[in-house]
mmCIF file of C-alpha atoms in Angstrom:
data_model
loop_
_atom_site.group_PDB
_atom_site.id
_atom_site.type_symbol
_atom_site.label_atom_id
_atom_site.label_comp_id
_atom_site.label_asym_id
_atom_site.label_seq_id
_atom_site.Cartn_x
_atom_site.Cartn_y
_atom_site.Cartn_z
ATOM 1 C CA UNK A 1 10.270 24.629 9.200
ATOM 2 C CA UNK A 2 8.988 20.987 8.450
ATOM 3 C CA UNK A 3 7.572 20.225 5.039
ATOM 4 C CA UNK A 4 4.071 18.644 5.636
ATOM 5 C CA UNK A 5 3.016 16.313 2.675
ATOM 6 C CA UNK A 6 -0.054 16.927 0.866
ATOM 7 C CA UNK A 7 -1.316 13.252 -0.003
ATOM 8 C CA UNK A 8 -4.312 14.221 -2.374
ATOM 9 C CA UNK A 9 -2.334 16.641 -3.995
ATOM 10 C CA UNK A 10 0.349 14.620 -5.193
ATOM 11 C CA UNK A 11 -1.869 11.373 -5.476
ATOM 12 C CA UNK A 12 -4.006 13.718 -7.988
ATOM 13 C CA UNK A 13 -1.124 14.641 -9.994
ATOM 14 C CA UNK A 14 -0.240 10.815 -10.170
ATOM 15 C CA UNK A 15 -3.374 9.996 -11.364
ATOM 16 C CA UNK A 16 -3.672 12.739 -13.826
ATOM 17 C CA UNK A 17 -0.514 11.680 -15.501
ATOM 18 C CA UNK A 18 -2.059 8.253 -15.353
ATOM 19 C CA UNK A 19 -5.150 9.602 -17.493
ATOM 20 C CA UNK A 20 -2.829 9.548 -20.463
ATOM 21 C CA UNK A 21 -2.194 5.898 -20.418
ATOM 22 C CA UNK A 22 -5.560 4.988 -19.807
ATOM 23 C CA UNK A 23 -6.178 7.329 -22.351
ATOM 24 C CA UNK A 24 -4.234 5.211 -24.831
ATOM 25 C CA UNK A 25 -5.480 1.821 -23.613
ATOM 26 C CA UNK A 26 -9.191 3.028 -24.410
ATOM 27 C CA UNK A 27 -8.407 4.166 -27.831
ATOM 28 C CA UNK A 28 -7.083 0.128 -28.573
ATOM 29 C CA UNK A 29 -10.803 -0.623 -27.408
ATOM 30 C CA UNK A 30 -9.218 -1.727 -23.487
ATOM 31 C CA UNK A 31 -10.959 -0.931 -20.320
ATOM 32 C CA UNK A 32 -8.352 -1.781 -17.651
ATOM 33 C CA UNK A 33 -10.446 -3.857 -14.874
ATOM 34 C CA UNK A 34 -10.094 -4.635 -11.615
ATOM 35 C CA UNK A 35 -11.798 -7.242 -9.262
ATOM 36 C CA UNK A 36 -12.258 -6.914 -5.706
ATOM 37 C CA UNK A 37 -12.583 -10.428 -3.603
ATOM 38 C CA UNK A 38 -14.921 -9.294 -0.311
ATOM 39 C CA UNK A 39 -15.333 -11.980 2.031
ATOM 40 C CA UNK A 40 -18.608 -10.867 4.509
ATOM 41 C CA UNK A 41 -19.187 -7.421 5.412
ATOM 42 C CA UNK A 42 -16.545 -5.663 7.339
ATOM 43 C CA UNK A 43 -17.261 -2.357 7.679
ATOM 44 C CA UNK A 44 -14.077 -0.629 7.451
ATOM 45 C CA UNK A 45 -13.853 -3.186 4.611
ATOM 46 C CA UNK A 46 -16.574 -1.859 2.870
ATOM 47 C CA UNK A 47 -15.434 1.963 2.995
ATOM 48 C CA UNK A 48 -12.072 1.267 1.153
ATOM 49 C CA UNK A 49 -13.676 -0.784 -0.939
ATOM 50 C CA UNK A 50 -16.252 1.963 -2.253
ATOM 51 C CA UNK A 51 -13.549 4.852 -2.565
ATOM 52 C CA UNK A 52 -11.558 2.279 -4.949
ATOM 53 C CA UNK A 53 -14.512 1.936 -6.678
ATOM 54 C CA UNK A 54 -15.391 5.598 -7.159
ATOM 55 C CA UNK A 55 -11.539 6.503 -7.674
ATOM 56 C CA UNK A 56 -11.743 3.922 -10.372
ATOM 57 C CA UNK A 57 -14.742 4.880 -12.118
ATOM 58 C CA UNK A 58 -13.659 8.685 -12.117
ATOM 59 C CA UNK A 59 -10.423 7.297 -14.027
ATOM 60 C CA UNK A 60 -12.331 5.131 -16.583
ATOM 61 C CA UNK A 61 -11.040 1.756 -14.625
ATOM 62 C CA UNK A 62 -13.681 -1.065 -14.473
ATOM 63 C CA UNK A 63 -13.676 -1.929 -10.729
ATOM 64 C CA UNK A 64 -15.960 -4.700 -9.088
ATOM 65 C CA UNK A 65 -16.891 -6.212 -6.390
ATOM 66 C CA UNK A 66 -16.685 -10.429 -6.174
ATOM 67 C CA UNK A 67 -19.059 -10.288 -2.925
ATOM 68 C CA UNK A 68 -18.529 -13.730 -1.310
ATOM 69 C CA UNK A 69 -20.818 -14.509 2.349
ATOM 70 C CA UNK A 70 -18.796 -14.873 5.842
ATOM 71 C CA UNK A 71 -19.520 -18.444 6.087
ATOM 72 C CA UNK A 72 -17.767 -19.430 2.581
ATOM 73 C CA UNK A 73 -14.816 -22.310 2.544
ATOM 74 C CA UNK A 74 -11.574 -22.081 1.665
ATOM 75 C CA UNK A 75 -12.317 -24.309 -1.501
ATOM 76 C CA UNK A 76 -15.094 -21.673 -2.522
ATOM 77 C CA UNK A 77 -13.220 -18.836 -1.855
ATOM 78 C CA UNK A 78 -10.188 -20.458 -4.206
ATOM 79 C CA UNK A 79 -12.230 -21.818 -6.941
ATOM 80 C CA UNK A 80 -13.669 -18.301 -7.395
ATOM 81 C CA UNK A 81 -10.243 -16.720 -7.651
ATOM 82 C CA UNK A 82 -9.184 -18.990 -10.044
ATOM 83 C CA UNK A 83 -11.874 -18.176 -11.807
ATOM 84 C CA UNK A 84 -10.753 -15.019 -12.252
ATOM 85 C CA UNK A 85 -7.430 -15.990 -12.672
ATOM 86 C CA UNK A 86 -8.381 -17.174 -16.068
ATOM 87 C CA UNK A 87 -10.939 -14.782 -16.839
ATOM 88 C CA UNK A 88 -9.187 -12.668 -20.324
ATOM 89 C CA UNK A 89 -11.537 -9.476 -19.208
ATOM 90 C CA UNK A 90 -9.829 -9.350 -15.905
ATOM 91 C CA UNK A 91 -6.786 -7.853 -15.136
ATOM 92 C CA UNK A 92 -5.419 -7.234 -11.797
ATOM 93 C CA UNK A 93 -7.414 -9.255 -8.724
ATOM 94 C CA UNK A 94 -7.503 -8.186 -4.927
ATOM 95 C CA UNK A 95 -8.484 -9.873 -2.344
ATOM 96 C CA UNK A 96 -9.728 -7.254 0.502
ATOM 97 C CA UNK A 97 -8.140 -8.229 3.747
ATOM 98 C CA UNK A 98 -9.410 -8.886 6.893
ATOM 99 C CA UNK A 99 -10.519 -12.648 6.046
ATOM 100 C CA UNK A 100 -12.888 -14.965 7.943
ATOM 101 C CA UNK A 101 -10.730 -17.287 10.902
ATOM 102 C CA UNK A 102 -11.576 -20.123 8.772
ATOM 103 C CA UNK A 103 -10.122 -18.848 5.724
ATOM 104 C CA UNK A 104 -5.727 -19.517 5.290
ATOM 105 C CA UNK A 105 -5.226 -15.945 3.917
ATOM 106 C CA UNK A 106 -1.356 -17.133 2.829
ATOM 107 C CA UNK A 107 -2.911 -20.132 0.897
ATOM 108 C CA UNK A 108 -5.766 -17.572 -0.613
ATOM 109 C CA UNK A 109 -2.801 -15.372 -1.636
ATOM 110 C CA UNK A 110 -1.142 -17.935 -3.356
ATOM 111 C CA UNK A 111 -3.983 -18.915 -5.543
ATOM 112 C CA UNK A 112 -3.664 -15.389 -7.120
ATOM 113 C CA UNK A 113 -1.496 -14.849 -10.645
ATOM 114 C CA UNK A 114 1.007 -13.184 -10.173
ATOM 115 C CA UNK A 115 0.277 -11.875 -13.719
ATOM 116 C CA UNK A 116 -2.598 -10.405 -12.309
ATOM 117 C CA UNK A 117 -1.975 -9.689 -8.914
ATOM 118 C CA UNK A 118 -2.740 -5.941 -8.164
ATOM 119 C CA UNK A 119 -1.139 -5.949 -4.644
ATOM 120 C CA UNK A 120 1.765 -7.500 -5.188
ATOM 121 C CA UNK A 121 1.233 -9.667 -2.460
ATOM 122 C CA UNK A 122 2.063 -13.408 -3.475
ATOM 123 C CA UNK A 123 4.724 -15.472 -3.228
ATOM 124 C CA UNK A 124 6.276 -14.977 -6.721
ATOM 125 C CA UNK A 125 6.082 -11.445 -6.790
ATOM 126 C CA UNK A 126 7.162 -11.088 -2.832
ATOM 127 C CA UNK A 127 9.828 -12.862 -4.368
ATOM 128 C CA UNK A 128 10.935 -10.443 -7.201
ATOM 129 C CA UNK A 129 10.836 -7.584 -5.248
ATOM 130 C CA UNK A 130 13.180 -8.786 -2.536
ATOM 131 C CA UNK A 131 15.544 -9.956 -5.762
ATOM 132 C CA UNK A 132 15.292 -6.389 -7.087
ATOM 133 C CA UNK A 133 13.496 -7.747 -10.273
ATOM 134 C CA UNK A 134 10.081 -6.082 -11.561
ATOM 135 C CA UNK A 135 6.973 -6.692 -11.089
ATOM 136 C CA UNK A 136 4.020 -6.031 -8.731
ATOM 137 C CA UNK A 137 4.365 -3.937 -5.477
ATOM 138 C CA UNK A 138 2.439 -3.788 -2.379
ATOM 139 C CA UNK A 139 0.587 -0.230 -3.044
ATOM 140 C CA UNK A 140 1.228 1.247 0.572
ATOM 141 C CA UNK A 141 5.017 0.815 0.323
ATOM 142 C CA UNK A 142 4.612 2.380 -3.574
ATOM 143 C CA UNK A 143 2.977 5.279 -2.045
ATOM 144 C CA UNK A 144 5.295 6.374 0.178
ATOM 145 C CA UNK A 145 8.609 5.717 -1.938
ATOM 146 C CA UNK A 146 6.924 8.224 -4.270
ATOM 147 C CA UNK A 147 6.004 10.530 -1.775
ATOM 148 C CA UNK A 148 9.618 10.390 -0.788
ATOM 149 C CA UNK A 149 10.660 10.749 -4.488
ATOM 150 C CA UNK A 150 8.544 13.595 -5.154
ATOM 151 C CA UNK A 151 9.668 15.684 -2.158
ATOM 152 C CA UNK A 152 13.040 15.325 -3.053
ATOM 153 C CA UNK A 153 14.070 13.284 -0.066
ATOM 154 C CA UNK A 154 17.544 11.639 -0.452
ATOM 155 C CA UNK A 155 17.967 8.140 -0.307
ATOM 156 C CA UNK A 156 21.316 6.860 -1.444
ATOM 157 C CA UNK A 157 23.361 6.556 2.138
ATOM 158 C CA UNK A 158 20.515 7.438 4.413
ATOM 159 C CA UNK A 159 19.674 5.552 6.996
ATOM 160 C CA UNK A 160 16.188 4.368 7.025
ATOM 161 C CA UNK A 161 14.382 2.523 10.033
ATOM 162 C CA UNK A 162 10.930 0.794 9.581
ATOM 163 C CA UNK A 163 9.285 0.180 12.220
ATOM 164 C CA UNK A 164 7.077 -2.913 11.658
ATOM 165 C CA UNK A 165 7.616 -5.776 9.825
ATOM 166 C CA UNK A 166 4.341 -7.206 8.088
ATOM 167 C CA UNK A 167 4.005 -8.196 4.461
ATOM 168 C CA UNK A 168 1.774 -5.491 3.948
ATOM 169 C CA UNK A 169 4.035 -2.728 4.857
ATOM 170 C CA UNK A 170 7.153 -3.154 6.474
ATOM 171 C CA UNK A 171 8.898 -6.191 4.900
ATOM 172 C CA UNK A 172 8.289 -4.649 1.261
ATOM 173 C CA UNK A 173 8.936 -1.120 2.439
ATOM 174 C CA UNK A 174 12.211 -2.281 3.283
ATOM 175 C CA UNK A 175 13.072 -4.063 0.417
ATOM 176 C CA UNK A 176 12.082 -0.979 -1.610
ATOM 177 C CA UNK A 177 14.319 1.378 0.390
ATOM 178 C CA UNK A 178 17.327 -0.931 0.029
ATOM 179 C CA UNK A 179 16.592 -1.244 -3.917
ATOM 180 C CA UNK A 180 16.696 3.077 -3.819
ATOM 181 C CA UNK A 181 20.596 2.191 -1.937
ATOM 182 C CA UNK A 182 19.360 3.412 1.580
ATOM 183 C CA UNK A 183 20.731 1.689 4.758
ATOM 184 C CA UNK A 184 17.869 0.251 6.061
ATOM 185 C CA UNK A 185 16.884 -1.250 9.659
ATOM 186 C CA UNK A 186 13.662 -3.020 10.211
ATOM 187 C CA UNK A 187 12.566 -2.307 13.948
ATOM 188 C CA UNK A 188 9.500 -3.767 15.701
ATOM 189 C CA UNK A 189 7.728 -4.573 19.057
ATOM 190 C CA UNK A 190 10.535 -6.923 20.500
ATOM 191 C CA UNK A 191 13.142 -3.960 19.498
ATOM 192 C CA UNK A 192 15.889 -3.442 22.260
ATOM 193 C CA UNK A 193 16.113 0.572 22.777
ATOM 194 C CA UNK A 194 14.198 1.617 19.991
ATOM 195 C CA UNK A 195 14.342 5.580 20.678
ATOM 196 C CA UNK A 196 18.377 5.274 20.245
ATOM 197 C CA UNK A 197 17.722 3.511 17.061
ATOM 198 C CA UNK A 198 15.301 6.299 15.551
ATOM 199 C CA UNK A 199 17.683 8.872 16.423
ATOM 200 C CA UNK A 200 19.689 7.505 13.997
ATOM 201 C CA UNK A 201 17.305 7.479 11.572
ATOM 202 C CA UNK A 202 16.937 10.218 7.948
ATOM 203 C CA UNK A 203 13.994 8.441 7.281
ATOM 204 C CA UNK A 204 11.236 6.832 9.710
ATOM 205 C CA UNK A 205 8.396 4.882 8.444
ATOM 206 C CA UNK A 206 6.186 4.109 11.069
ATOM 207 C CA UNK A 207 3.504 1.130 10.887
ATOM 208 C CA UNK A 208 2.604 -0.206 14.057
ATOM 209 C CA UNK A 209 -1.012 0.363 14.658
ATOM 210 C CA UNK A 210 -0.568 2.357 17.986
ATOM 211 C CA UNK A 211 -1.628 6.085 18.091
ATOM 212 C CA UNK A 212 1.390 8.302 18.717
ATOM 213 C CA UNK A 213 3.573 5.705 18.981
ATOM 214 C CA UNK A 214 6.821 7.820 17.444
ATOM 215 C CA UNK A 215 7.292 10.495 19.941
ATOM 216 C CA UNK A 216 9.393 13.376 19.439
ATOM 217 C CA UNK A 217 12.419 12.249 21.842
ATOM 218 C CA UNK A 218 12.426 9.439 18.960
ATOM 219 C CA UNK A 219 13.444 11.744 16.526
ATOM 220 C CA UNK A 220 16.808 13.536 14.771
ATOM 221 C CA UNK A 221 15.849 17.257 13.647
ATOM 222 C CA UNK A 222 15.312 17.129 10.000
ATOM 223 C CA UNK A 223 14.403 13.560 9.807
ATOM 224 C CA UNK A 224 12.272 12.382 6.900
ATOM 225 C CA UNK A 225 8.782 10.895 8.879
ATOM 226 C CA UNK A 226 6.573 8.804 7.218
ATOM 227 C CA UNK A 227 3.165 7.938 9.288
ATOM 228 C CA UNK A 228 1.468 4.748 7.847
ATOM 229 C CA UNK A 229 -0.888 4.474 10.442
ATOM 230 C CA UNK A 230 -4.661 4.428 10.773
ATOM 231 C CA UNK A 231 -6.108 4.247 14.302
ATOM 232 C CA UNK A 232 -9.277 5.660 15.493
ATOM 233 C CA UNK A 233 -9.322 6.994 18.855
ATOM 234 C CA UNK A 234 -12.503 6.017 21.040
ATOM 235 C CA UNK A 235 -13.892 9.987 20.411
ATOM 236 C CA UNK A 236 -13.680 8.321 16.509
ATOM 237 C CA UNK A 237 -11.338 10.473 15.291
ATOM 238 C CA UNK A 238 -8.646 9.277 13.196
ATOM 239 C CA UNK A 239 -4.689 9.289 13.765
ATOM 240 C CA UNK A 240 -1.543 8.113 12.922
ATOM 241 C CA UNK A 241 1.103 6.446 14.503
ATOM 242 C CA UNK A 242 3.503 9.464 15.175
ATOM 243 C CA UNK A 243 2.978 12.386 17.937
ATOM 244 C CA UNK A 244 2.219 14.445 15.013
ATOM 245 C CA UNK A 245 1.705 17.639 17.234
ATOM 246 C CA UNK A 246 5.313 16.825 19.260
ATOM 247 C CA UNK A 247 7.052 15.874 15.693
ATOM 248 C CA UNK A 248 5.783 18.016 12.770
ATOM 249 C CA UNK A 249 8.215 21.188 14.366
ATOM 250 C CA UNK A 250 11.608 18.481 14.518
ATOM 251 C CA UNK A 251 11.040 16.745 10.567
ATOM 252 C CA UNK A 252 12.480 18.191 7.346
ATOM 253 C CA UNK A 253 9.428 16.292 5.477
ATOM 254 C CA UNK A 254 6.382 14.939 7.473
ATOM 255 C CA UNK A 255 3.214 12.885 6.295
ATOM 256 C CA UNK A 256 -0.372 13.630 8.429
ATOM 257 C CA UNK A 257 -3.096 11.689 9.182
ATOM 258 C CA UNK A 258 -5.119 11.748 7.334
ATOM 259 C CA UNK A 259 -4.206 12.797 3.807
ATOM 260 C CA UNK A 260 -0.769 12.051 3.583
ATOM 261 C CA UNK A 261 -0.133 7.772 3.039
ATOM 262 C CA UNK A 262 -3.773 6.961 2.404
ATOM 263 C CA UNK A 263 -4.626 8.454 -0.380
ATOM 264 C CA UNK A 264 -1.361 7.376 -2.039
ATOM 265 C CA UNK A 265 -1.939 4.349 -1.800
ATOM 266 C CA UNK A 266 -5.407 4.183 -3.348
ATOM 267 C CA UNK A 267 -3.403 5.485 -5.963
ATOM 268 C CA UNK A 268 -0.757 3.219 -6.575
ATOM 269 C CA UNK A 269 -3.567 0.585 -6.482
ATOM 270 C CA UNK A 270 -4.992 2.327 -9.655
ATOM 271 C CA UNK A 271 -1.512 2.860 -11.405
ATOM 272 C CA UNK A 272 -0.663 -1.248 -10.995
ATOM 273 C CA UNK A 273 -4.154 -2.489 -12.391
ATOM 274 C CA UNK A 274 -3.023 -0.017 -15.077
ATOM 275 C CA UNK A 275 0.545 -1.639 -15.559
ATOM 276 C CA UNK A 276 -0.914 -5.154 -15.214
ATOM 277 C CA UNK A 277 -3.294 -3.885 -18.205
ATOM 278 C CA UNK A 278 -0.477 -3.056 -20.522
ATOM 279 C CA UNK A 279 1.598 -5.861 -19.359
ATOM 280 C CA UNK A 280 -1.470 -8.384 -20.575
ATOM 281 C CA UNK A 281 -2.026 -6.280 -24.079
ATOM 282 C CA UNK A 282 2.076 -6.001 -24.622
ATOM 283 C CA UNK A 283 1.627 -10.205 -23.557
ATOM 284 C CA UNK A 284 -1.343 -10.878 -26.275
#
């Protein structure tokens, strides 16, 4: 019998324990804040956006919007995050991705500080966590090493293979997994016999964008899956990027779509802008 993960259930218990800090930054007279960088009006966009938002606001974190129009230039969209950057009130900045073609989303990365940089996404804090030094983490790769921590899935001397390499995802999901002493492989789409690879594999973290990509012939019994997809199927329903159906009766622990990944990673979002908080308090 597969486990199947509960993803609100064990982000709600994250976020309960988180109360308690929170707790103890509002009795010092701090409201941790976050500030959300939305460039025009994407709609999927918009719909993370909000549940941060209300996640925030149920927690007692201060989360905007920095609403910017579709047409705005690189210079514009820079000179308002280094605004921020030396704002005191503010303490962990996001910029919501997809940008506008005309906008160098790298360059707009890099203009972030890395003191305050809530998704752990630039260049000096990329840095650190391939180095194995602290700081900042991309909050979808967070989510599912505690998800894996939490259901007592063994890392040290597993094999892990990540499929998909991105900076969002699969680069920093890797580096994590080698930090926790797993033997990691980073697959993706120019991969040479992929299904032999898998089979291999105590711990698959899919994030490829392509529903049902992991099929069960991909699979060792009592593999660890991890489904980090999002795709919505032209009847609009949403699913992952595993054959959940085919898998679910092969893996020891098994993450659905949705509720498993997703609302981890909101999570971890909240428990950074937290850490960046007390970072910047311990700092002044």
């Amino acid at each position: 019998m597969s486990t199947v993960v509960d993803g609100r259930a064990l982000a709600a218990k994250l976020l309960n324990e988180l109360q308690d800090q929170i707790g103890n930054l509002t009795a010092q007279g701090v409201v941790p804040t976050l500030r959300i960088v939305q460039v025009g009006d994407d709609p999927a966009s918009t719909i993370y956006i909000r549940n941060k938002k209300r996640k925030g606001a149920s927690l007692g974190i201060d989360v905007q919007v920095v609403k910017l129009p579709e047409t705005v230039t690189q210079t514009a969209l820079m000179h308002q995050i280094e605004t921020l950057n030396v704002n005191p009130e503010v303490d962990a900045i996001l910029v919501q991705m997809p940008l506008p073609v005309q906008i160098d989303a790298a360059a707009v990365v890099a203009t972030i500080d890395p003191a305050k940089d809530a998704d752990g996404f630039t260049p000096a804090n990329f840095g650190r966590l391939w180095s194995g030094d602290e700081g900042p983490v991309p909050a979808t790769p967070a989510g599912v090493m505690a998800i894996l921590q939490q259901y007592h899935v063994p890392l040290r001397g597993q094999h892990a293979v990540v499929i998909g390499r991105s900076r969002i995802v699969g680069r920093p999901m890797a580096a994590m997994l080698l930090q926790a002493d797993a033997t990691v492989t980073v697959a993706h789409s120019h991969t040479r016999n992929l299904a032999e690879l898998t089979r291999t594999a105590d711990i698959i973290v899919v994030a490829v964008g392509i529903p049902h990509f992991l099929t069960a012939d991909m699979v060792k019994p009592g593999a660890a899956i991890i489904d980090v997809g999002i795709n919505r199927t032209a009847e609009g329903k949403v699913t992952g990027d595993v054959d959940f159906a085919a898998v679910e009766p092969l893996a020891g622990v098994i993450t659905p779509v949705p509720r498993g990944v997703g609302p981890m990673t909101v999570a971890e979002l909240m428990i950074q802008t937290v850490a960046l908080t007390k970072a910047r308090v311990a700092h002044d």
